[in-house]
mmCIF file of C-alpha atoms in Angstrom:
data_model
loop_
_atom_site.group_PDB
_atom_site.id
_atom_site.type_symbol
_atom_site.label_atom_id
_atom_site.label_comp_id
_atom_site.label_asym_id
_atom_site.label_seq_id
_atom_site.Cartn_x
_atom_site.Cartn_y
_atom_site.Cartn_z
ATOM 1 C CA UNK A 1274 -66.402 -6.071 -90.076
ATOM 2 C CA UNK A 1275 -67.068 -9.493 -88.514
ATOM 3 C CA UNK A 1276 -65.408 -12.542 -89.245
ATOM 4 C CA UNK A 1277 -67.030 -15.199 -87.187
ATOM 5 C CA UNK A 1278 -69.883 -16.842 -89.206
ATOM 6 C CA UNK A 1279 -71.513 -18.229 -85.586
ATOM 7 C CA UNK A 1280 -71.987 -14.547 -85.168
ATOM 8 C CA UNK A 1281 -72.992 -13.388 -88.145
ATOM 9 C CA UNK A 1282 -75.662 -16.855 -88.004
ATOM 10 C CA UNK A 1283 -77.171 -15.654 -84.507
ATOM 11 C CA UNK A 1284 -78.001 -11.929 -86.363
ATOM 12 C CA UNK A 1285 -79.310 -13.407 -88.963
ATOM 13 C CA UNK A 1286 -81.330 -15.993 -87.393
ATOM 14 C CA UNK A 1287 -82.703 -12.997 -84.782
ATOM 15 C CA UNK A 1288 -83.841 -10.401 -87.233
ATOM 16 C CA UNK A 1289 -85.607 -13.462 -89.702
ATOM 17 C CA UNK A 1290 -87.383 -14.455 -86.208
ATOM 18 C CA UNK A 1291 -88.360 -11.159 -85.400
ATOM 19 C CA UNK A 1292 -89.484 -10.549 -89.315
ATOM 20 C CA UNK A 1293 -91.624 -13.270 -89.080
ATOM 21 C CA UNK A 1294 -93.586 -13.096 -85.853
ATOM 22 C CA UNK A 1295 -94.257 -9.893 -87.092
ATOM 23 C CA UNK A 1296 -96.039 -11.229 -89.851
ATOM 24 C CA UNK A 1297 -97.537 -13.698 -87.714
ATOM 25 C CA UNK A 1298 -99.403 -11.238 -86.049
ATOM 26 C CA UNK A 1299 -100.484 -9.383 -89.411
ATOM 27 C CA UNK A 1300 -101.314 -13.271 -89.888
ATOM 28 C CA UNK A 1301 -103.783 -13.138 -86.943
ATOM 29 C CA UNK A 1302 -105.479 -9.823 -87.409
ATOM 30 C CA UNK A 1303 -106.261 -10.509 -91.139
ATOM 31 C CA UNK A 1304 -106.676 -14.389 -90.890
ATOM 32 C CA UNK A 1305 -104.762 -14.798 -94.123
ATOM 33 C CA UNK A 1306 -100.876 -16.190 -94.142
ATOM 34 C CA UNK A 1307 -100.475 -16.316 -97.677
ATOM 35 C CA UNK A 1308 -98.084 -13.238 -96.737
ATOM 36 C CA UNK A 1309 -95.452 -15.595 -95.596
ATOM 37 C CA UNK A 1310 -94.233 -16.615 -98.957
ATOM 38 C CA UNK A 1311 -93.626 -12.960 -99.378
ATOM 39 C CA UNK A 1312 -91.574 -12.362 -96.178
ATOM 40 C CA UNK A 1313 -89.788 -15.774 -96.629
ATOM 41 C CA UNK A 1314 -88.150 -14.117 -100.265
ATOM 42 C CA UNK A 1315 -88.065 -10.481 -99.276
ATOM 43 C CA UNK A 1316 -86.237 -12.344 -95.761
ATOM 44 C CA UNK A 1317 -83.369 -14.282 -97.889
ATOM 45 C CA UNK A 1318 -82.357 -10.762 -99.719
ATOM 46 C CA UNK A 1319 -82.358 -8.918 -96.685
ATOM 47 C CA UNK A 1320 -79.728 -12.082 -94.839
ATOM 48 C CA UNK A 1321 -77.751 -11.787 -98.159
ATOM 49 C CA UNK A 1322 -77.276 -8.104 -98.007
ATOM 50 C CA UNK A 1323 -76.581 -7.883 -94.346
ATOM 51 C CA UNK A 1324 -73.801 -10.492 -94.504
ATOM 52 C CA UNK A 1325 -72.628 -8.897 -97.522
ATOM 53 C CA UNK A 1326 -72.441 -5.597 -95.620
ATOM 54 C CA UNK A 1327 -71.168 -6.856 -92.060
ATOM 55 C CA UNK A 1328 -68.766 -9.663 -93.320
ATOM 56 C CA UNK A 1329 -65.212 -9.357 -94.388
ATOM 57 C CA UNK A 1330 -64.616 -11.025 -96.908
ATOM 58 C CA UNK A 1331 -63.294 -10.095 -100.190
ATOM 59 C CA UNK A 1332 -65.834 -6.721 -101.348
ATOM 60 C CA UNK A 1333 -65.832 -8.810 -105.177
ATOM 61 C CA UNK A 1334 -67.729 -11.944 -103.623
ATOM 62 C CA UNK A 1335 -69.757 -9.977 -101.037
ATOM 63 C CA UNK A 1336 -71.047 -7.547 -104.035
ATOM 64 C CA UNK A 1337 -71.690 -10.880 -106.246
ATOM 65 C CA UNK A 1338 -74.134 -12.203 -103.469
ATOM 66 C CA UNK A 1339 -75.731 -9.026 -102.260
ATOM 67 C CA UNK A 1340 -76.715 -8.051 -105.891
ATOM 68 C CA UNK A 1341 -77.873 -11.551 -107.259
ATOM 69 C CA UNK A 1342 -79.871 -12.347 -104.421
ATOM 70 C CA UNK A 1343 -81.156 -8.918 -103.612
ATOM 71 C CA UNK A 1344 -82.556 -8.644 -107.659
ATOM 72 C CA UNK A 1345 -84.013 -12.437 -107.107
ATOM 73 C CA UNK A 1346 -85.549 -11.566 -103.866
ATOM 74 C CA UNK A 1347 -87.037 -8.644 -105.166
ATOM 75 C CA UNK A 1348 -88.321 -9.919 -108.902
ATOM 76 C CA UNK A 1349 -90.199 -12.931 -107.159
ATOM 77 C CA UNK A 1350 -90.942 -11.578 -103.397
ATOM 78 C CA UNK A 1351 -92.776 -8.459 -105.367
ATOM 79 C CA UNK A 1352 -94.660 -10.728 -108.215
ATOM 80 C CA UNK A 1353 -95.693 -13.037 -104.428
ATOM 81 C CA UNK A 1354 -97.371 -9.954 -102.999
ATOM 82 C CA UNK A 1355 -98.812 -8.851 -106.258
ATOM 83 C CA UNK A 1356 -100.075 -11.368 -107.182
ATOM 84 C CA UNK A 1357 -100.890 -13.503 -103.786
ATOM 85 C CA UNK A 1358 -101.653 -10.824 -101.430
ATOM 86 C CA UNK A 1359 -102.749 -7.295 -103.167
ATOM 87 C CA UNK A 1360 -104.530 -9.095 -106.210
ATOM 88 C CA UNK A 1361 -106.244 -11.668 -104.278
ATOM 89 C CA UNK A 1362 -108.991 -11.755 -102.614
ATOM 90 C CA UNK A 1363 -109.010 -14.986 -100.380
ATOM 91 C CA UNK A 1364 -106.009 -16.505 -98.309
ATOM 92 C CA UNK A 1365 -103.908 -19.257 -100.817
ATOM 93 C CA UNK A 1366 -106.108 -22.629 -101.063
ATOM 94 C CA UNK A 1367 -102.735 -24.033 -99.228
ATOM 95 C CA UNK A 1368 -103.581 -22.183 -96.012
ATOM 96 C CA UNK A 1369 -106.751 -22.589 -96.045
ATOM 97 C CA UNK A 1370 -106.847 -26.188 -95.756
ATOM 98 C CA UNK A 1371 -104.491 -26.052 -93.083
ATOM 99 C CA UNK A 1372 -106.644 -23.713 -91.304
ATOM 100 C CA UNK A 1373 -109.405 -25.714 -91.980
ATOM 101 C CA UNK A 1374 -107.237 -28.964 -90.505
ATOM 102 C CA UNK A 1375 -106.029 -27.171 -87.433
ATOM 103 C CA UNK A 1376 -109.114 -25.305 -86.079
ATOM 104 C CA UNK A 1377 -109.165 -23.640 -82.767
ATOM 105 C CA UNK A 1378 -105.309 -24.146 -82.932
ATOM 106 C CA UNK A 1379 -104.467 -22.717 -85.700
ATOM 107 C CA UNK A 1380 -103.220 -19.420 -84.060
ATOM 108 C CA UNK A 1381 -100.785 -21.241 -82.539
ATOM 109 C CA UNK A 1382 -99.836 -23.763 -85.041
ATOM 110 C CA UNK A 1383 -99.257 -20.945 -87.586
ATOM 111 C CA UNK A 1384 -96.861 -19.130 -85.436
ATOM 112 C CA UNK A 1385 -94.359 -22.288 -85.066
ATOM 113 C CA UNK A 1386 -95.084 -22.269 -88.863
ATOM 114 C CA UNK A 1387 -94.201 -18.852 -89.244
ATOM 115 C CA UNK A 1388 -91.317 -19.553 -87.192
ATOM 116 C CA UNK A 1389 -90.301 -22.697 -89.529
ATOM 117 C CA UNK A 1390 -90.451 -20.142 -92.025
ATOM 118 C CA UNK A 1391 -87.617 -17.952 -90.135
ATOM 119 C CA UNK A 1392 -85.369 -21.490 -89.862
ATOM 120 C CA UNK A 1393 -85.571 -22.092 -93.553
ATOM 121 C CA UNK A 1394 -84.281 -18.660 -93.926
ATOM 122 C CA UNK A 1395 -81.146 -18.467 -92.037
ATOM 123 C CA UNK A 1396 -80.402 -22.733 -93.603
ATOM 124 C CA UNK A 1397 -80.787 -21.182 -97.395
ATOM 125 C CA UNK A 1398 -79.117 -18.468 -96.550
ATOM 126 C CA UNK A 1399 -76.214 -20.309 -95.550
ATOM 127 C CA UNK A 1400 -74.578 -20.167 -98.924
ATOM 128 C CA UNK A 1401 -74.301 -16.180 -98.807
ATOM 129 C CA UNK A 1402 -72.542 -16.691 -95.804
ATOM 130 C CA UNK A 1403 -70.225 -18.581 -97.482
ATOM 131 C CA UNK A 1404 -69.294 -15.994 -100.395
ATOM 132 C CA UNK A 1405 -69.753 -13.397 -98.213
ATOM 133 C CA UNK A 1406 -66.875 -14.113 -96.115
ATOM 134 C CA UNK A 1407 -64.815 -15.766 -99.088
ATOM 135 C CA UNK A 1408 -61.235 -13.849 -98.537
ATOM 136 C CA UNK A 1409 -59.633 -15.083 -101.966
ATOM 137 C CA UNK A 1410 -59.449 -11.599 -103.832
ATOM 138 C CA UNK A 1411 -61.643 -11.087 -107.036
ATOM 139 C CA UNK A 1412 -63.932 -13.347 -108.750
ATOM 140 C CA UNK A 1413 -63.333 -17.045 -109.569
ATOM 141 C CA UNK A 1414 -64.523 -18.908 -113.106
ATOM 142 C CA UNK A 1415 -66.928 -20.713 -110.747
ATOM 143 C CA UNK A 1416 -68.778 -17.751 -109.421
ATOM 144 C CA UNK A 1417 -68.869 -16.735 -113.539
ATOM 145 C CA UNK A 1418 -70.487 -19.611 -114.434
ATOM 146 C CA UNK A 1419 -72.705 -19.260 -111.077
ATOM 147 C CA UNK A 1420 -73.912 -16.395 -112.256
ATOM 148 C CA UNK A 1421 -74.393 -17.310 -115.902
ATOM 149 C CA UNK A 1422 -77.116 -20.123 -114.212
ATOM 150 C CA UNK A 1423 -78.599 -17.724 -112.109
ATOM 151 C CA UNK A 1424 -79.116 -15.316 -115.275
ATOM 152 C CA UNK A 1425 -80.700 -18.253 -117.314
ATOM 153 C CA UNK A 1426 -83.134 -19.384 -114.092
ATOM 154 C CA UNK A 1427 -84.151 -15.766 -113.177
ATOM 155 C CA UNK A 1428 -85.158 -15.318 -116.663
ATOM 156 C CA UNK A 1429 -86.927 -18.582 -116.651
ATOM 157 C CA UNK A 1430 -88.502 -17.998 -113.293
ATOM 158 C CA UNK A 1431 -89.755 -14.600 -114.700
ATOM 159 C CA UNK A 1432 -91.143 -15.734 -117.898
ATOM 160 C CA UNK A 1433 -92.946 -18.780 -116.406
ATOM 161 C CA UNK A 1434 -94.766 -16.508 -113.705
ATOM 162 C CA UNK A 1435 -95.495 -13.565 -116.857
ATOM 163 C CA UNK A 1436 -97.269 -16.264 -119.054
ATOM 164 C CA UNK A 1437 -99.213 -17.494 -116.048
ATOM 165 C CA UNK A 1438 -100.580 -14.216 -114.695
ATOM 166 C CA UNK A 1439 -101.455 -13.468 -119.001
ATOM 167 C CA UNK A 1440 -103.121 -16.664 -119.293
ATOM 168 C CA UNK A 1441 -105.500 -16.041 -115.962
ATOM 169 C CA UNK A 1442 -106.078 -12.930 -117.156
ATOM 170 C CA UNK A 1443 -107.929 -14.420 -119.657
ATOM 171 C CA UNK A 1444 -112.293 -15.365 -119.075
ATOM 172 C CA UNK A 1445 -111.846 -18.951 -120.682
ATOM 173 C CA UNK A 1446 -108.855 -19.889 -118.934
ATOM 174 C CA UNK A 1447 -111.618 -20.462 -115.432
ATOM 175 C CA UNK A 1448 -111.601 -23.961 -114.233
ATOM 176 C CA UNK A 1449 -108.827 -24.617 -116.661
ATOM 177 C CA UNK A 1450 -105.125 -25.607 -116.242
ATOM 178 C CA UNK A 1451 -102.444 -23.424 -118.143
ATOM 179 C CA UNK A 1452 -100.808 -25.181 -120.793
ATOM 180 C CA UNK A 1453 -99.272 -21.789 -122.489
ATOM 181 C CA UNK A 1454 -95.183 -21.794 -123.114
ATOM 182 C CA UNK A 1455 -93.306 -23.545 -120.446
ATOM 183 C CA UNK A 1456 -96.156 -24.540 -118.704
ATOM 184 C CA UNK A 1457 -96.580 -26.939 -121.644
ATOM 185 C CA UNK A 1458 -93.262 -28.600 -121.124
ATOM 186 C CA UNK A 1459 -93.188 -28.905 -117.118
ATOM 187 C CA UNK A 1460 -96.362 -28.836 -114.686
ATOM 188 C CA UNK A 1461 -94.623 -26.353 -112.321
ATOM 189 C CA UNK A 1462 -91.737 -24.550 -114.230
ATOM 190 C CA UNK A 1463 -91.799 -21.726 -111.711
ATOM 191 C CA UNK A 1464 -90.440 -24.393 -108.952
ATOM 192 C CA UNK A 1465 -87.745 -25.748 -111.231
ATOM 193 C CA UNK A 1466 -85.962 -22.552 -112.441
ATOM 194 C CA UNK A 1467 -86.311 -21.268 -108.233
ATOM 195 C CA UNK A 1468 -84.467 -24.446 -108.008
ATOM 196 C CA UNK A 1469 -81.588 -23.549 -110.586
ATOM 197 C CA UNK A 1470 -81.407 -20.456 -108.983
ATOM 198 C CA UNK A 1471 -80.104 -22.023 -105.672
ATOM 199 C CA UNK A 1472 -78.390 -24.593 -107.739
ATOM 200 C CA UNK A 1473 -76.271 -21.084 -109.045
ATOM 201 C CA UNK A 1474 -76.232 -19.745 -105.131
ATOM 202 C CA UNK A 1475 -74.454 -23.065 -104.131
ATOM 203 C CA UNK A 1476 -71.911 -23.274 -106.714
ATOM 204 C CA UNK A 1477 -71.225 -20.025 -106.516
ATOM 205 C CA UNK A 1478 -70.435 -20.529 -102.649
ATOM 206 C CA UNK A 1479 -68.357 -23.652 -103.575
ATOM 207 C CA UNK A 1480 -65.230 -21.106 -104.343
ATOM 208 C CA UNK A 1481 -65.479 -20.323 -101.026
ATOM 209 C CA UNK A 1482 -63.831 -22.170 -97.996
ATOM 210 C CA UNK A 1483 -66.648 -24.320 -96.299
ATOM 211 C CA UNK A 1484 -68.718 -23.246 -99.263
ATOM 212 C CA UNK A 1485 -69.294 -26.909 -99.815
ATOM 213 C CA UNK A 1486 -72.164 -26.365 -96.938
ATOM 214 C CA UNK A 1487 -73.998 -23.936 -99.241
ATOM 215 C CA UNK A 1488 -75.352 -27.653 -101.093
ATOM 216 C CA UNK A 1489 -77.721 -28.013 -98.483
ATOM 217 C CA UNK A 1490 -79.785 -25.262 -99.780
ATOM 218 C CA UNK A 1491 -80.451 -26.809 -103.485
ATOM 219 C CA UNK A 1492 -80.635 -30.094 -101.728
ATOM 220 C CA UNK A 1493 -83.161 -29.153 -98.773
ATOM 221 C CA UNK A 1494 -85.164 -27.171 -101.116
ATOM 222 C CA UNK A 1495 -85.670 -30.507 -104.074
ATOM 223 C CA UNK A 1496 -86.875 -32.270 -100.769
ATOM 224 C CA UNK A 1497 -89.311 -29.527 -99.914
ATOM 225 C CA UNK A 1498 -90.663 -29.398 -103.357
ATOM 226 C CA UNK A 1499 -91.185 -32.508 -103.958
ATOM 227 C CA UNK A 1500 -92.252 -34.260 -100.826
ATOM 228 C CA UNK A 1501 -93.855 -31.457 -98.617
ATOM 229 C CA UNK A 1502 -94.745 -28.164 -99.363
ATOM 230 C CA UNK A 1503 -94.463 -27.533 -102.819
ATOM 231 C CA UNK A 1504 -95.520 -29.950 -105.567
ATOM 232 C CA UNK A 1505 -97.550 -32.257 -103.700
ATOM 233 C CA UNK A 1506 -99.496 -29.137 -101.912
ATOM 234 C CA UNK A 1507 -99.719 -27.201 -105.094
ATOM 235 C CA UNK A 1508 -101.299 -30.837 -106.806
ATOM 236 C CA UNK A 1509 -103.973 -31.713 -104.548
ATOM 237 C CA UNK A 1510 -105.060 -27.817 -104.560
ATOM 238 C CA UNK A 1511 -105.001 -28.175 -108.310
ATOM 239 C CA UNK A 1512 -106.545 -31.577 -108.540
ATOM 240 C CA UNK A 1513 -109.897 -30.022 -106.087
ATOM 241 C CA UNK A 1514 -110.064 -26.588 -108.151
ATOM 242 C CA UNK A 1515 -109.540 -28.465 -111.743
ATOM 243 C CA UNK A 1516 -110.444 -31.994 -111.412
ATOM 244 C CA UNK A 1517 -110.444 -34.087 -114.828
ATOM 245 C CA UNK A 1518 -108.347 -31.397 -116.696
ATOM 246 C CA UNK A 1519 -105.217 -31.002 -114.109
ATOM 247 C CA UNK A 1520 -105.450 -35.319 -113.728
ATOM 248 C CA UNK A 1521 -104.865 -35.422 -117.795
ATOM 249 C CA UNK A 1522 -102.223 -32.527 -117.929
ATOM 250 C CA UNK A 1523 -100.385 -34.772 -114.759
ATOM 251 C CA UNK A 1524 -100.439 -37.653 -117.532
ATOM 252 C CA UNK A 1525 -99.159 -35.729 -120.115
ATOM 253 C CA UNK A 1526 -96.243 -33.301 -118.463
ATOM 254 C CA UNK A 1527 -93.685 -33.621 -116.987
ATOM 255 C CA UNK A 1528 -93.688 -33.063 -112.965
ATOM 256 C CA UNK A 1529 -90.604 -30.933 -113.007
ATOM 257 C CA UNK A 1530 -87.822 -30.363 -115.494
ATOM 258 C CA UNK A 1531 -89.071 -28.701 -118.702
ATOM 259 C CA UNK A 1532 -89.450 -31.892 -121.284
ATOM 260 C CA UNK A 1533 -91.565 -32.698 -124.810
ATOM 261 C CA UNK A 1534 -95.534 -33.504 -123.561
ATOM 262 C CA UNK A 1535 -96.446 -37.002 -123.646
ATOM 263 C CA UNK A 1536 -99.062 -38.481 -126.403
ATOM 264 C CA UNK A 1537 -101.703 -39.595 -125.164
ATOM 265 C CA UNK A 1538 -103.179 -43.023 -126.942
ATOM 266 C CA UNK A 1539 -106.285 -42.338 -128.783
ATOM 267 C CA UNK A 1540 -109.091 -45.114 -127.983
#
C-alpha cells in the first residue's frame, strides 16, 4: 500500500497522460474528438479506483470513493459514447468550430488539448485522493450526507440526460430547443446536477485530513462551466443550430440552477 499522495499523484497523472494521447491519436485517424468527453469520465473512475486500491487508508473511505465514482463514471461516460460517439454521425458542433478556428494546426493544438484534458483529470481527482488515504476508521456523518447528495445529483444527472435523448427522439422536436421536465426549469440541468455531484465528492473528502483541497474540484469545475467550456460553448452552438427559439428559452430559464420559467410580457 502507498502512503505518499506525491506518489500516488505522479501514477495517476502518467496513466491519464498516456489514456489520453491515446485518444489523441484515435483523434487524428478519425478526425473527430468528441471522444474526449468520454475518456475524460471513464479517466476520473479509473484515478478513483486505483487510489482506492493502492492507498492505505481506512478500506471504509477507500470503498466509499471507488464505488461512487466508479457508478458516476460509468452512468455518464457510457450515455457520452452512446450518445456522442456511437449514435452520432458528425464530430460535436464544439470541435468542429475549433477545428474550423485552428486549421492546419489543429493536429497539434488538439493534442495539448487532449493533454489539458489529462490535467483536469488528476486536479478533480484530487478529492479521491483525499478519502482514499483518510486513516480515521469507518465512515463519518459527513461522508453520509456526501453520499445522500451524490444519490440526489446522479439521479438528477440521469433523468435530465433520459428526457433529452426521448425528446430528440422525437421528428418535431428538429430545429427546436427541449423544454420537457427539468429542461423547463434550468437551460442546462445536466451541468448543474454534474456539479452537485462534485459538490458531494468534496465534502465527502472534507472528513479527511487535507481534504479541504478536494474544494478545488467543485470550484474549478463552476469556473469551467460557466466561463469556458461549458455553458458559454454549449450557447453559441445552440444559438447557430436554433436561432430565435434557444434566444427566447435564454429569456425565459434559468442559466443554471433548476428555478420556476419566467413570463414573458405579452405585447
Amino acid at each position: 500500500m502507498i502512503s505518499s499522495a506525491w506518489i500516488l499523484l505522479g501514477i495517476g497523472a502518467a496513466g491519464a497522460g498516456v489514456m489520453m494521447a491515446v485518444l489523441w491519436i484515435v483523434q487524428v485517424r478519425s478526425k473527430d474528438a468528441s471522444h474526449v468527453d468520454v475518456g475524460w469520465t471513464y479517466g476520473l473512475g479509473g484515478l478513483a479506483v486505483l487510489y482506492a486500491v493502492l492507498a492505505d487508508g481506512d478500506p471504509a473511505h477507500r470503498v466509499l470513493i471507488a464505488v461512487l465514482a466508479a457508478v458516476w463514471s460509468l452512468r455518464l461516460g457510457t450515455y457520452l459514447l452512446v450518445n456522442r460517439v456511437l449514435r452520432s454521425k458528425e464530430e460535436d458542433g464544439r470541435y468542429q468550430e475549433l477545428r474550423s478556428r485552428w486549421g492546419a494546426s489543429a493536429h497539434v493544438r488538439f493534442f495539448a488539448f487532449f493533454q489539458a484534458q489529462a490535467l483536469l483529470d488528476v486536479i478533480f481527482a484530487v478529492p479521491f485522493l483525499a478519502i482514499a488515504l483518510n486513516p480515521h476508521d469507518g465512515l463519518e456523518r459527513l461522508e453520509w450526507a456526501a453520499a445522500a447528495i451524490w444519490l440526489v445529483a446522479v439521479v438528477g444527472e440521469a433523468t435530465a440526460d433520459l428526457q433529452l435523448a426521448r425528446w430528440r427522439k422525437e421528428p418535431a422536436s428538429k430545429g427546436k430547443t427541449c423544454r420537457a421536465g427539468l429542461w423547463r426549469l434550468s437551460r442546462h440541468p445536466n451541468y448543474f446536477f454534474e456539479w452537485l455531484v462534485w459538490v458531494a465528492f468534496a465534502l465527502a473528502a472534507l472528513a479527511a485530513p487535507w481534504g479541504w483541497l478536494g474544494l478545488v474540484a467543485p470550484a474549478l469545475l463552476l469556473f469551467l462551466l460557466f466561463r469556458v467550456t461549458g455553458i458559454p460553448a454549449t450557447e453559441e452552438q445552440a444559438l447557430r443550430s436554433r436561432g430565435e427559439d434557444y434566444r427566447r428559452y435564454q429569456q425565459e430559464t434559468s442559466a443554471f440552477v433548476p428555478w420556476f420559467p419566467k413570463k414573458q410580457a405579452t405585447a
